mmCIF file of C-alpha atoms in Angstrom:
data_model
loop_
_atom_site.group_PDB
_atom_site.id
_atom_site.type_symbol
_atom_site.label_atom_id
_atom_site.label_comp_id
_atom_site.label_asym_id
_atom_site.label_seq_id
_atom_site.Cartn_x
_atom_site.Cartn_y
_atom_site.Cartn_z
ATOM 1 C CA ILE A 1 53.843 183.385 96.485
ATOM 2 C CA GLY A 2 51.871 186.472 95.541
ATOM 3 C CA GLY A 3 48.664 185.024 96.990
ATOM 4 C CA MET A 4 50.467 184.105 100.198
ATOM 5 C CA MET A 5 51.849 187.633 100.577
ATOM 6 C CA GLU A 6 48.320 189.027 100.292
ATOM 7 C CA GLU A 7 47.141 186.562 102.925
ATOM 8 C CA ILE A 8 50.019 187.650 105.195
ATOM 9 C CA GLN A 9 48.890 191.273 104.886
ATOM 10 C CA GLN A 10 45.331 190.275 105.681
ATOM 11 C CA GLN A 11 46.399 188.406 108.817
ATOM 12 C CA GLN A 12 48.504 191.405 109.826
ATOM 13 C CA ARG A 13 45.409 193.603 109.636
ATOM 14 C CA VAL A 14 43.505 191.115 111.792
ATOM 15 C CA ILE A 15 46.329 191.229 114.354
ATOM 16 C CA GLN A 16 46.188 195.035 114.433
ATOM 17 C CA GLN A 17 42.402 195.068 114.819
ATOM 18 C CA ALA A 18 42.433 192.447 117.577
ATOM 19 C CA SER A 19 45.232 194.282 119.390
ATOM 20 C CA ALA A 20 43.322 197.562 119.174
ATOM 21 C CA ALA A 21 40.227 195.894 120.621
ATOM 22 C CA LEU A 22 42.208 194.369 123.489
ATOM 23 C CA ASN A 23 43.889 197.691 124.250
ATOM 24 C CA CYS A 24 40.417 199.115 124.876
ATOM 25 C CA CYS A 25 39.582 196.419 127.441
ATOM 26 C CA TYR A 26 41.012 198.202 130.481
ATOM 27 C CA ASP A 27 38.147 197.854 133.007
ATOM 28 C CA ALA A 28 34.850 196.065 133.521
ATOM 29 C CA HIS A 29 32.950 198.832 131.729
ATOM 30 C CA HIS A 30 35.011 198.224 128.601
ATOM 31 C CA GLY A 31 34.999 194.420 128.478
ATOM 32 C CA LYS A 32 37.830 193.538 130.835
ATOM 33 C CA GLY A 33 37.424 189.918 131.920
ATOM 34 C CA SER A 34 34.524 189.308 129.542
ATOM 35 C CA ILE A 35 34.029 186.534 127.021
ATOM 36 C CA THR A 36 34.428 189.164 124.302
ATOM 37 C CA GLU A 37 37.964 189.851 125.473
ATOM 38 C CA LEU A 38 38.753 186.125 125.409
ATOM 39 C CA GLU A 39 37.403 185.812 121.868
ATOM 40 C CA ALA A 40 39.651 188.702 120.828
ATOM 41 C CA GLU A 41 42.629 186.968 122.470
ATOM 42 C CA LYS A 42 41.766 183.804 120.571
ATOM 43 C CA LEU A 43 41.446 185.687 117.265
ATOM 44 C CA LEU A 44 44.804 187.353 117.906
ATOM 45 C CA LEU A 45 46.546 184.012 118.437
ATOM 46 C CA ILE A 46 44.959 182.383 115.355
ATOM 47 C CA ALA A 47 45.939 185.303 113.115
ATOM 48 C CA SER A 48 49.475 185.324 114.540
ATOM 49 C CA GLU A 49 49.919 181.592 113.960
ATOM 50 C CA LYS A 50 48.564 181.811 110.411
ATOM 51 C CA ARG A 51 50.894 184.706 109.631
ATOM 52 C CA LEU A 52 53.937 182.826 110.957
ATOM 53 C CA ALA A 53 52.991 179.701 108.995
ATOM 54 C CA LEU A 54 52.593 181.698 105.781
ATOM 55 C CA LEU A 55 55.928 183.466 106.272
ATOM 56 C CA ALA A 56 57.679 180.144 106.826
ATOM 57 C CA GLU A 57 56.096 178.658 103.693
ATOM 58 C CA VAL A 58 57.061 181.681 101.574
ATOM 59 C CA GLN A 59 60.634 181.376 102.791
ATOM 60 C CA ALA A 60 60.627 177.651 102.027
ATOM 61 C CA LEU A 61 59.316 178.246 98.499
ATOM 62 C CA LYS A 62 61.992 180.849 97.818
ATOM 63 C CA SER A 63 64.782 178.532 98.966
ATOM 64 C CA ARG A 64 63.409 175.505 97.103
ATOM 65 C CA SER A 65 65.340 175.133 93.869
ATOM 66 C CA VAL A 66 64.871 171.656 92.419
ATOM 67 C CA THR A 67 61.651 169.671 92.719
ATOM 68 C CA GLU A 68 61.686 165.905 92.795
ATOM 69 C CA PRO A 69 60.168 164.236 89.734
ATOM 70 C CA PRO A 70 56.749 162.696 90.481
ATOM 71 C CA GLN A 71 56.279 158.969 90.617
ATOM 72 C CA THR A 72 54.829 157.111 87.663
ATOM 73 C CA VAL A 73 51.526 156.500 89.440
ATOM 74 C CA GLN A 74 50.408 159.074 92.004
ATOM 75 C CA PRO A 75 47.883 157.923 94.625
ATOM 76 C CA CYS A 76 44.601 159.782 94.772
ATOM 77 C CA LEU A 77 43.739 162.439 97.331
ATOM 78 C CA GLY A 78 41.496 161.789 100.306
ATOM 79 C CA ASN A 79 39.317 163.433 102.936
ATOM 80 C CA LEU A 80 39.542 163.368 106.706
ATOM 81 C CA THR A 81 36.839 164.108 109.276
ATOM 82 C CA ILE A 82 37.612 164.747 112.961
ATOM 83 C CA ARG A 83 34.685 164.832 115.384
ATOM 84 C CA ASN A 84 33.656 164.007 118.972
ATOM 85 C CA LEU A 85 36.608 165.874 120.436
ATOM 86 C CA ARG A 86 37.023 165.457 124.189
ATOM 87 C CA LEU A 87 39.655 166.729 126.589
ATOM 88 C CA PRO A 88 39.670 164.751 129.882
ATOM 89 C CA LEU A 89 40.421 166.719 133.063
ATOM 90 C CA ARG A 90 42.294 165.678 136.185
ATOM 91 C CA THR A 91 40.200 164.287 139.003
ATOM 92 C CA GLU A 92 41.806 166.698 141.484
ATOM 93 C CA TYR A 93 40.765 169.676 139.379
ATOM 94 C CA ILE A 94 37.161 168.467 139.122
ATOM 95 C CA PHE A 95 37.019 168.079 142.934
ATOM 96 C CA SER A 96 38.443 171.583 143.393
ATOM 97 C CA MET A 97 35.729 172.971 141.118
ATOM 98 C CA ALA A 98 33.046 171.161 143.112
ATOM 99 C CA SER A 99 34.398 172.594 146.379
ATOM 100 C CA LYS A 100 34.680 176.098 144.853
ATOM 101 C CA LYS A 101 38.396 176.248 145.572
ATOM 102 C CA ASP A 102 39.153 177.239 141.989
ATOM 103 C CA CYS A 103 37.431 180.562 141.303
ATOM 104 C CA GLY A 104 39.093 181.124 137.973
ATOM 105 C CA GLY A 105 37.686 179.729 134.765
ATOM 106 C CA HIS A 106 39.943 177.803 132.408
ATOM 107 C CA TYR A 107 39.173 178.451 128.747
ATOM 108 C CA TYR A 108 40.397 176.197 125.956
ATOM 109 C CA PHE A 109 40.334 175.970 122.199
ATOM 110 C CA LEU A 110 41.972 173.704 119.628
ATOM 111 C CA LEU A 111 44.094 174.465 116.600
ATOM 112 C CA VAL A 112 44.229 171.882 113.831
ATOM 113 C CA ARG A 113 47.289 172.251 111.604
ATOM 114 C CA CYS A 114 47.310 170.447 108.285
ATOM 115 C CA GLY A 115 50.108 171.104 105.852
ATOM 116 C CA PRO A 116 52.264 174.218 105.851
ATOM 117 C CA THR A 117 49.516 176.855 105.930
ATOM 118 C CA ARG A 118 46.133 175.232 106.631
ATOM 119 C CA ILE A 119 45.001 176.085 110.178
ATOM 120 C CA LEU A 120 41.523 175.506 111.631
ATOM 121 C CA ALA A 121 40.237 176.482 115.082
ATOM 122 C CA SER A 122 37.539 175.184 117.396
ATOM 123 C CA HIS A 123 35.118 177.241 119.430
ATOM 124 C CA LEU A 124 36.057 178.513 122.886
ATOM 125 C CA ALA A 125 35.198 175.996 125.625
ATOM 126 C CA SER A 126 35.111 176.665 129.356
ATOM 127 C CA THR A 127 35.349 174.408 132.388
ATOM 128 C CA HIS A 128 32.224 176.146 133.674
ATOM 129 C CA ASP A 129 29.832 175.372 130.823
ATOM 130 C CA SER A 130 31.408 172.768 128.478
ATOM 131 C CA LEU A 131 31.963 169.843 130.839
ATOM 132 C CA SER A 132 30.412 166.433 130.245
ATOM 133 C CA GLY A 133 31.385 164.046 132.984
ATOM 134 C CA ASP A 134 35.115 164.419 133.506
ATOM 135 C CA SER A 135 35.867 165.780 130.029
ATOM 136 C CA LEU A 136 35.726 169.077 128.226
ATOM 137 C CA VAL A 137 33.655 168.607 125.073
ATOM 138 C CA PHE A 138 34.167 170.376 121.747
ATOM 139 C CA SER A 139 31.191 170.121 119.407
ATOM 140 C CA ASP A 140 33.223 171.158 116.357
ATOM 141 C CA GLU A 141 33.651 168.905 113.328
ATOM 142 C CA PHE A 142 36.734 169.426 111.194
ATOM 143 C CA LYS A 143 36.615 168.331 107.554
ATOM 144 C CA LEU A 144 39.942 168.297 105.735
ATOM 145 C CA VAL A 145 39.748 167.690 101.993
ATOM 146 C CA ASP A 146 42.275 166.987 99.234
ATOM 147 C CA LEU A 147 44.841 165.394 101.529
ATOM 148 C CA GLU A 148 47.734 163.240 100.422
ATOM 149 C CA SER A 149 47.976 159.844 102.057
ATOM 150 C CA ASN A 150 51.185 160.791 103.891
ATOM 151 C CA PHE A 151 49.463 163.659 105.707
ATOM 152 C CA ASP A 152 50.612 164.739 109.155
ATOM 153 C CA ILE A 153 48.049 166.668 111.200
ATOM 154 C CA THR A 154 48.871 168.391 114.482
ATOM 155 C CA ILE A 155 46.179 169.211 117.030
ATOM 156 C CA GLU A 156 47.242 171.841 119.563
ATOM 157 C CA VAL A 157 45.481 172.739 122.814
ATOM 158 C CA TYR A 158 45.584 176.348 124.016
ATOM 159 C CA SER A 159 44.419 177.588 127.391
ATOM 160 C CA VAL A 160 44.080 180.717 129.493
ATOM 161 C CA VAL A 161 42.822 181.347 133.033
ATOM 162 C CA SER A 162 40.301 184.161 133.274
ATOM 163 C CA TYR A 163 38.900 185.649 136.449
ATOM 164 C CA ILE A 164 35.652 187.320 135.450
ATOM 165 C CA VAL A 165 35.451 190.817 136.865
ATOM 166 C CA SER A 166 32.504 191.175 139.235
ATOM 167 C CA MET A 167 30.276 194.140 138.471
ATOM 168 C CA VAL A 168 29.216 194.354 142.135
ATOM 169 C CA ASN A 169 32.368 196.176 143.177
ATOM 170 C CA VAL A 170 32.393 198.522 140.206
ATOM 171 C CA TYR A 171 31.454 202.081 141.107
ATOM 172 C CA PHE A 172 28.351 203.434 139.363
ATOM 173 C CA PRO A 173 27.848 207.151 140.107
ATOM 174 C CA ASP A 174 24.382 208.446 141.035
ATOM 175 C CA PRO A 175 22.932 210.475 138.129
ATOM 176 C CA ILE A 176 21.182 212.900 140.538
ATOM 177 C CA ALA A 177 24.404 213.507 142.436
ATOM 178 C CA ILE A 178 26.255 214.176 139.184
ATOM 179 C CA GLN A 179 23.696 216.810 138.148
ATOM 180 C CA SER A 180 24.253 218.711 141.419
ATOM 181 C CA LEU A 181 28.007 219.025 140.812
ATOM 182 C CA THR A 182 29.628 222.096 139.346
ATOM 183 C CA PRO A 183 31.776 221.637 136.201
ATOM 184 C CA ARG A 184 34.998 221.900 138.238
ATOM 185 C CA LYS A 185 33.815 219.306 140.798
ATOM 186 C CA LEU A 186 32.566 217.080 137.981
ATOM 187 C CA ARG A 187 36.008 217.057 136.359
ATOM 188 C CA SER A 188 37.598 216.338 139.721
ATOM 189 C CA ARG A 189 35.160 213.478 140.415
ATOM 190 C CA SER A 190 35.805 211.939 137.002
ATOM 191 C CA HIS A 191 39.570 211.958 137.593
ATOM 192 C CA MET A 192 39.081 210.314 140.982
ATOM 193 C CA THR A 193 36.875 207.479 139.703
ATOM 194 C CA MET A 194 38.751 206.630 136.510
ATOM 195 C CA THR A 195 41.629 204.609 137.947
ATOM 196 C CA HIS A 196 42.033 202.322 134.944
ATOM 197 C CA THR A 197 45.271 202.085 132.961
ATOM 198 C CA SER A 198 45.497 201.617 129.217
ATOM 199 C CA SER A 199 47.993 199.511 127.347
ATOM 200 C CA PRO A 200 51.618 200.515 128.133
ATOM 201 C CA GLY A 201 52.327 200.665 124.424
ATOM 202 C CA GLY A 202 49.440 202.949 123.688
ATOM 203 C CA PRO A 203 46.149 202.269 121.895
ATOM 204 C CA ASN A 204 47.946 201.185 118.699
ATOM 205 C CA ALA A 205 50.349 198.690 120.319
ATOM 206 C CA ILE A 206 50.538 195.187 118.854
ATOM 207 C CA ARG A 207 49.837 192.648 121.559
ATOM 208 C CA ILE A 208 50.683 188.995 122.169
ATOM 209 C CA SER A 209 47.815 186.664 122.961
ATOM 210 C CA SER A 210 47.327 185.538 126.550
ATOM 211 C CA PHE A 211 46.561 181.993 125.410
ATOM 212 C CA SER A 212 49.422 179.527 125.855
ATOM 213 C CA LEU A 213 50.092 176.114 124.323
ATOM 214 C CA ILE A 214 49.537 173.350 126.879
ATOM 215 C CA GLY A 215 49.523 170.220 124.729
ATOM 216 C CA ALA A 216 49.869 168.858 121.193
ATOM 217 C CA VAL A 217 49.444 165.575 119.344
ATOM 218 C CA SER A 218 50.368 164.492 115.801
ATOM 219 C CA ILE A 219 48.027 162.311 113.750
ATOM 220 C CA ASN A 220 48.723 160.399 110.542
ATOM 221 C CA LEU A 221 46.922 157.747 108.513
ATOM 222 C CA ASN A 222 47.950 154.948 110.890
ATOM 223 C CA ASP A 223 46.069 156.714 113.714
ATOM 224 C CA VAL A 224 42.717 156.790 111.928
ATOM 225 C CA LYS A 225 41.296 153.855 113.889
ATOM 226 C CA SER A 226 42.549 155.182 117.233
ATOM 227 C CA GLU A 227 40.263 157.190 119.489
ATOM 228 C CA LYS A 228 42.597 158.110 122.349
ATOM 229 C CA PHE A 229 45.883 159.991 122.075
ATOM 230 C CA THR A 230 48.588 161.183 124.459
ATOM 231 C CA LEU A 231 49.282 164.910 124.492
ATOM 232 C CA GLN A 232 52.857 166.114 124.535
ATOM 233 C CA LYS A 233 54.246 169.112 126.444
ATOM 234 C CA VAL A 234 51.459 169.176 129.050
ATOM 235 C CA PRO A 235 52.406 171.317 132.103
ATOM 236 C CA PHE A 236 52.649 169.450 135.391
ATOM 237 C CA LEU A 237 49.915 171.424 137.178
ATOM 238 C CA SER A 238 47.603 171.707 134.179
ATOM 239 C CA PRO A 239 43.918 170.830 134.748
ATOM 240 C CA ILE A 240 43.938 168.477 131.739
ATOM 241 C CA SER A 241 44.913 164.848 132.250
ATOM 242 C CA GLY A 242 47.323 164.654 129.335
ATOM 243 C CA HIS A 243 45.063 162.679 127.019
ATOM 244 C CA PHE A 244 42.926 163.627 124.063
ATOM 245 C CA ALA A 245 40.017 161.725 122.531
ATOM 246 C CA CYS A 246 38.362 162.076 119.144
ATOM 247 C CA LYS A 247 36.909 160.074 116.273
ATOM 248 C CA ILE A 248 38.670 160.155 112.901
ATOM 249 C CA GLU A 249 37.276 158.988 109.588
ATOM 250 C CA ALA A 250 39.273 158.812 106.352
ATOM 251 C CA ASP A 251 37.895 158.353 102.855
ATOM 252 C CA PHE A 252 39.905 158.399 99.648
ATOM 253 C CA GLN A 253 38.593 159.913 96.437
ATOM 254 C CA SER A 254 39.560 157.220 93.933
ATOM 255 C CA ASN A 255 37.396 157.695 90.857
ATOM 256 C CA VAL A 256 39.062 154.947 88.815
ATOM 257 C CA GLU A 257 36.481 152.889 86.965
ATOM 258 C CA GLN A 258 36.912 150.574 84.013
ATOM 259 C CA ARG A 259 34.419 148.315 82.280
ATOM 260 C CA GLY A 260 34.659 145.838 79.447
ATOM 261 C CA PHE A 261 35.019 142.212 78.485
ATOM 262 C CA LEU A 262 37.956 140.220 79.840
ATOM 263 C CA THR A 263 38.776 136.560 79.304
ATOM 264 C CA MET A 264 39.707 134.993 82.641
ATOM 265 C CA PHE A 265 41.862 131.894 83.109
ATOM 266 C CA ASP A 266 40.594 129.243 85.545
ATOM 267 C CA ASP A 267 41.298 125.686 86.654
ATOM 268 C CA VAL A 268 38.538 123.224 85.809
ATOM 269 C CA GLY A 269 39.259 119.675 86.993
ATOM 270 C CA GLY A 270 42.986 120.161 86.672
ATOM 271 C CA LEU A 271 42.743 121.582 83.166
ATOM 272 C CA GLY A 272 43.091 125.210 82.147
ATOM 273 C CA ALA A 273 39.996 126.964 80.810
ATOM 274 C CA TRP A 274 39.295 130.480 79.590
ATOM 275 C CA HIS A 275 35.955 132.148 80.369
ATOM 276 C CA ARG A 276 34.818 135.393 78.805
ATOM 277 C CA ARG A 277 33.349 137.717 81.443
ATOM 278 C CA TRP A 278 31.961 141.214 81.651
ATOM 279 C CA CYS A 279 34.185 142.995 84.203
ATOM 280 C CA ALA A 280 33.909 146.252 86.145
ATOM 281 C CA LEU A 281 36.636 147.848 88.277
ATOM 282 C CA ILE A 282 34.958 149.931 91.010
ATOM 283 C CA ARG A 283 36.750 151.435 94.054
ATOM 284 C CA GLY A 284 39.568 148.922 94.002
ATOM 285 C CA VAL A 285 37.488 145.776 93.426
ATOM 286 C CA LEU A 286 37.236 143.890 90.106
ATOM 287 C CA PHE A 287 33.773 142.353 89.635
ATOM 288 C CA SER A 288 32.871 139.902 86.871
ATOM 289 C CA TRP A 289 29.544 138.717 85.381
ATOM 290 C CA THR A 290 28.513 136.646 82.381
ATOM 291 C CA TYR A 291 26.742 139.480 80.553
ATOM 292 C CA PRO A 292 26.793 143.286 80.840
ATOM 293 C CA ASP A 293 23.146 143.448 81.954
ATOM 294 C CA ASP A 294 23.940 141.145 84.891
ATOM 295 C CA GLU A 295 25.844 143.987 86.544
ATOM 296 C CA LYS A 296 22.541 145.719 87.374
ATOM 297 C CA TYR A 297 20.542 142.740 88.567
ATOM 298 C CA LYS A 298 22.816 139.891 89.709
ATOM 299 C CA GLU A 299 25.556 139.245 92.202
ATOM 300 C CA ALA A 300 29.034 139.111 90.742
ATOM 301 C CA LEU A 301 30.383 135.687 89.837
ATOM 302 C CA CYS A 302 33.843 136.665 91.045
ATOM 303 C CA LYS A 303 35.373 139.499 93.075
ATOM 304 C CA ILE A 304 39.059 140.363 93.154
ATOM 305 C CA ASP A 305 39.790 142.845 95.935
ATOM 306 C CA LEU A 306 42.985 144.753 95.251
ATOM 307 C CA THR A 307 43.641 145.078 98.982
ATOM 308 C CA SER A 308 44.732 141.415 98.829
ATOM 309 C CA CYS A 309 47.000 141.951 95.810
ATOM 310 C CA ILE A 310 50.681 141.180 96.419
ATOM 311 C CA SER A 311 51.953 142.052 92.938
ATOM 312 C CA GLU A 312 54.233 145.058 92.877
ATOM 313 C CA ARG A 313 52.589 146.193 89.673
ATOM 314 C CA ILE A 314 50.150 144.666 87.218
ATOM 315 C CA ARG A 315 52.098 143.762 84.109
ATOM 316 C CA THR A 316 51.670 141.999 80.790
ATOM 317 C CA VAL A 317 52.345 138.268 80.852
ATOM 318 C CA GLU A 318 55.193 137.236 78.556
ATOM 319 C CA ARG A 319 54.209 135.127 75.567
ATOM 320 C CA ILE A 320 56.563 132.370 76.726
ATOM 321 C CA MET A 321 54.353 131.995 79.807
ATOM 322 C CA CYS A 322 50.973 132.451 78.126
ATOM 323 C CA ALA A 323 50.260 132.136 74.434
ATOM 324 C CA ARG A 324 47.067 134.187 74.567
ATOM 325 C CA PRO A 325 47.848 137.783 73.523
ATOM 326 C CA ASN A 326 47.061 140.878 75.628
ATOM 327 C CA THR A 327 47.122 138.895 78.880
ATOM 328 C CA PHE A 328 48.093 140.582 82.143
ATOM 329 C CA GLU A 329 48.572 139.140 85.603
ATOM 330 C CA LEU A 330 47.987 139.965 89.244
ATOM 331 C CA ARG A 331 48.503 137.800 92.294
ATOM 332 C CA THR A 332 46.438 137.822 95.483
ATOM 333 C CA MET A 333 46.885 136.251 98.890
ATOM 334 C CA ARG A 334 44.346 135.041 101.446
ATOM 335 C CA PRO A 335 44.354 132.872 104.594
ATOM 336 C CA ARG A 336 44.329 129.119 104.023
ATOM 337 C CA ARG A 337 40.961 127.383 104.326
ATOM 338 C CA HIS A 338 40.154 123.728 104.921
ATOM 339 C CA GLY A 339 40.197 121.745 101.699
ATOM 340 C CA ASP A 340 42.489 124.113 99.771
ATOM 341 C CA LYS A 341 44.772 122.304 97.308
ATOM 342 C CA ASP A 342 47.343 123.345 94.766
ATOM 343 C CA ASN A 343 46.123 123.646 91.188
ATOM 344 C CA LEU A 344 46.945 125.645 88.075
ATOM 345 C CA ILE A 345 46.074 129.009 89.642
ATOM 346 C CA THR A 346 46.476 128.537 93.414
ATOM 347 C CA GLN A 347 49.507 127.624 95.469
ATOM 348 C CA ASP A 348 49.496 126.497 99.100
ATOM 349 C CA THR A 349 52.393 128.165 100.920
ATOM 350 C CA GLY A 350 51.533 126.978 104.416
ATOM 351 C CA SER A 351 49.206 129.324 106.248
ATOM 352 C CA VAL A 352 48.205 131.340 103.169
ATOM 353 C CA ILE A 353 47.015 130.660 99.631
ATOM 354 C CA THR A 354 48.486 132.572 96.693
ATOM 355 C CA THR A 355 46.238 132.907 93.646
ATOM 356 C CA LYS A 356 47.432 133.772 90.148
ATOM 357 C CA HIS A 357 44.905 135.716 88.063
ATOM 358 C CA TRP A 358 45.394 135.840 84.289
ATOM 359 C CA LEU A 359 43.141 138.285 82.479
ATOM 360 C CA ALA A 360 43.143 138.760 78.702
ATOM 361 C CA ALA A 361 41.820 141.852 76.918
ATOM 362 C CA ASP A 362 40.449 141.783 73.396
ATOM 363 C CA THR A 363 42.876 144.349 71.948
ATOM 364 C CA LYS A 364 46.187 145.950 72.754
ATOM 365 C CA ASP A 365 44.564 149.331 73.522
ATOM 366 C CA GLU A 366 42.102 147.710 75.921
ATOM 367 C CA ARG A 367 44.933 145.857 77.627
ATOM 368 C CA ILE A 368 46.855 149.114 78.131
ATOM 369 C CA ALA A 369 43.737 150.853 79.482
ATOM 370 C CA TRP A 370 42.995 148.006 81.903
ATOM 371 C CA ILE A 371 46.572 147.860 83.196
ATOM 372 C CA GLU A 372 46.722 151.638 83.729
ATOM 373 C CA SER A 373 43.382 151.686 85.556
ATOM 374 C CA MET A 374 44.213 148.732 87.771
ATOM 375 C CA ASN A 375 47.657 150.063 88.662
ATOM 376 C CA GLN A 376 46.104 153.409 89.602
ATOM 377 C CA ALA A 377 43.442 151.698 91.708
ATOM 378 C CA LEU A 378 46.135 149.545 93.306
ATOM 379 C CA ALA A 379 48.175 152.640 94.217
ATOM 380 C CA ASP A 380 45.085 154.319 95.703
ATOM 381 C CA VAL A 381 44.173 151.314 97.820
ATOM 382 C CA ARG A 382 47.698 150.789 99.134
ATOM 383 C CA ALA A 383 48.083 154.467 99.946
ATOM 384 C CA TRP A 384 44.851 154.851 101.936
ATOM 385 C CA ASP A 385 43.929 151.386 103.245
ATOM 386 C CA THR A 386 46.275 150.457 106.072
ATOM 387 C CA ASN A 387 45.096 146.826 105.819
ATOM 388 C CA ALA A 388 46.065 146.493 102.152
ATOM 389 C CA LEU A 389 48.790 143.943 101.460
ATOM 390 C CA LYS A 390 52.150 145.019 100.121
ATOM 391 C CA PRO A 391 54.436 143.148 97.677
#
């Protein structure tokens, strides 16, 4: 909480600095209607949103009394990359721009919210210089690391209409004429020409950003393969079409690896046979070879992908079922192929084939290590791979 309170104070200072800068933008000479003013408005909104998010999280931490006990096996963390962000515009608005009916420039930027306090922002894009076809393009790439698999990311679209002040109609006094004026006339002339007004609250007033929220979309792991989303809360007369496009890539950080000899049960001509294999568990796939050196130079004799595992957990096989000690079991499922028949390890259940895999370790400690590693890898795969089978 102490670190969050310091961050709140820092964001408060940013709000004060941005407000002070905006209070100085009272005419064209001092940045009124410029891109600098818009960047200050954007900075003010980002700092305000971060401060509110931090305050809400501090309040939630103070009111949180009892934490839920963690599960036995926690899935690994993952990374998410969001790129190729596009904001399609309405056809009517594009036609109005072509016919010069819309003199104002619409400026947009995106806020990416991840978790209680993590907020990222895109660059400022304009309908005058960031259009590609019928869409507003954001060249930003957001990389979110150390995410849990149940993440919920919100992308918000903010907009403001800015009419750039033309410098043609701004009065520039003639230096020669100014030199010919007496001090009294010079003071009178300066009062006549300075018709600007400062902020009603004074130069130290805290302002509210001119940017307004015009659309939002929530993204979770199930949306990773989607590239088009529907924005919520889009105003009726907004230039944007109500859709949002981007490319999302997810990658989990499972570093579970296990290597060693396992004795694998197989069906040979209707009879059970045990084969000793060198096995390696890498990123949720169990590979097996005849010898350890084969791992570097040869294709694996067998691959068991844990995405096809239907066992709730990998457990030790009871001695009443298998006399070989330190044996554990997992079951996998795949579509039925022509020529598949029931045998000691496979079972035809109609459209799918269920395979029983018995694996025996050499010692009790190795069995425990293998079961822990495979259960962790199984949890990682099921948490992050939406195509992984469930029990």
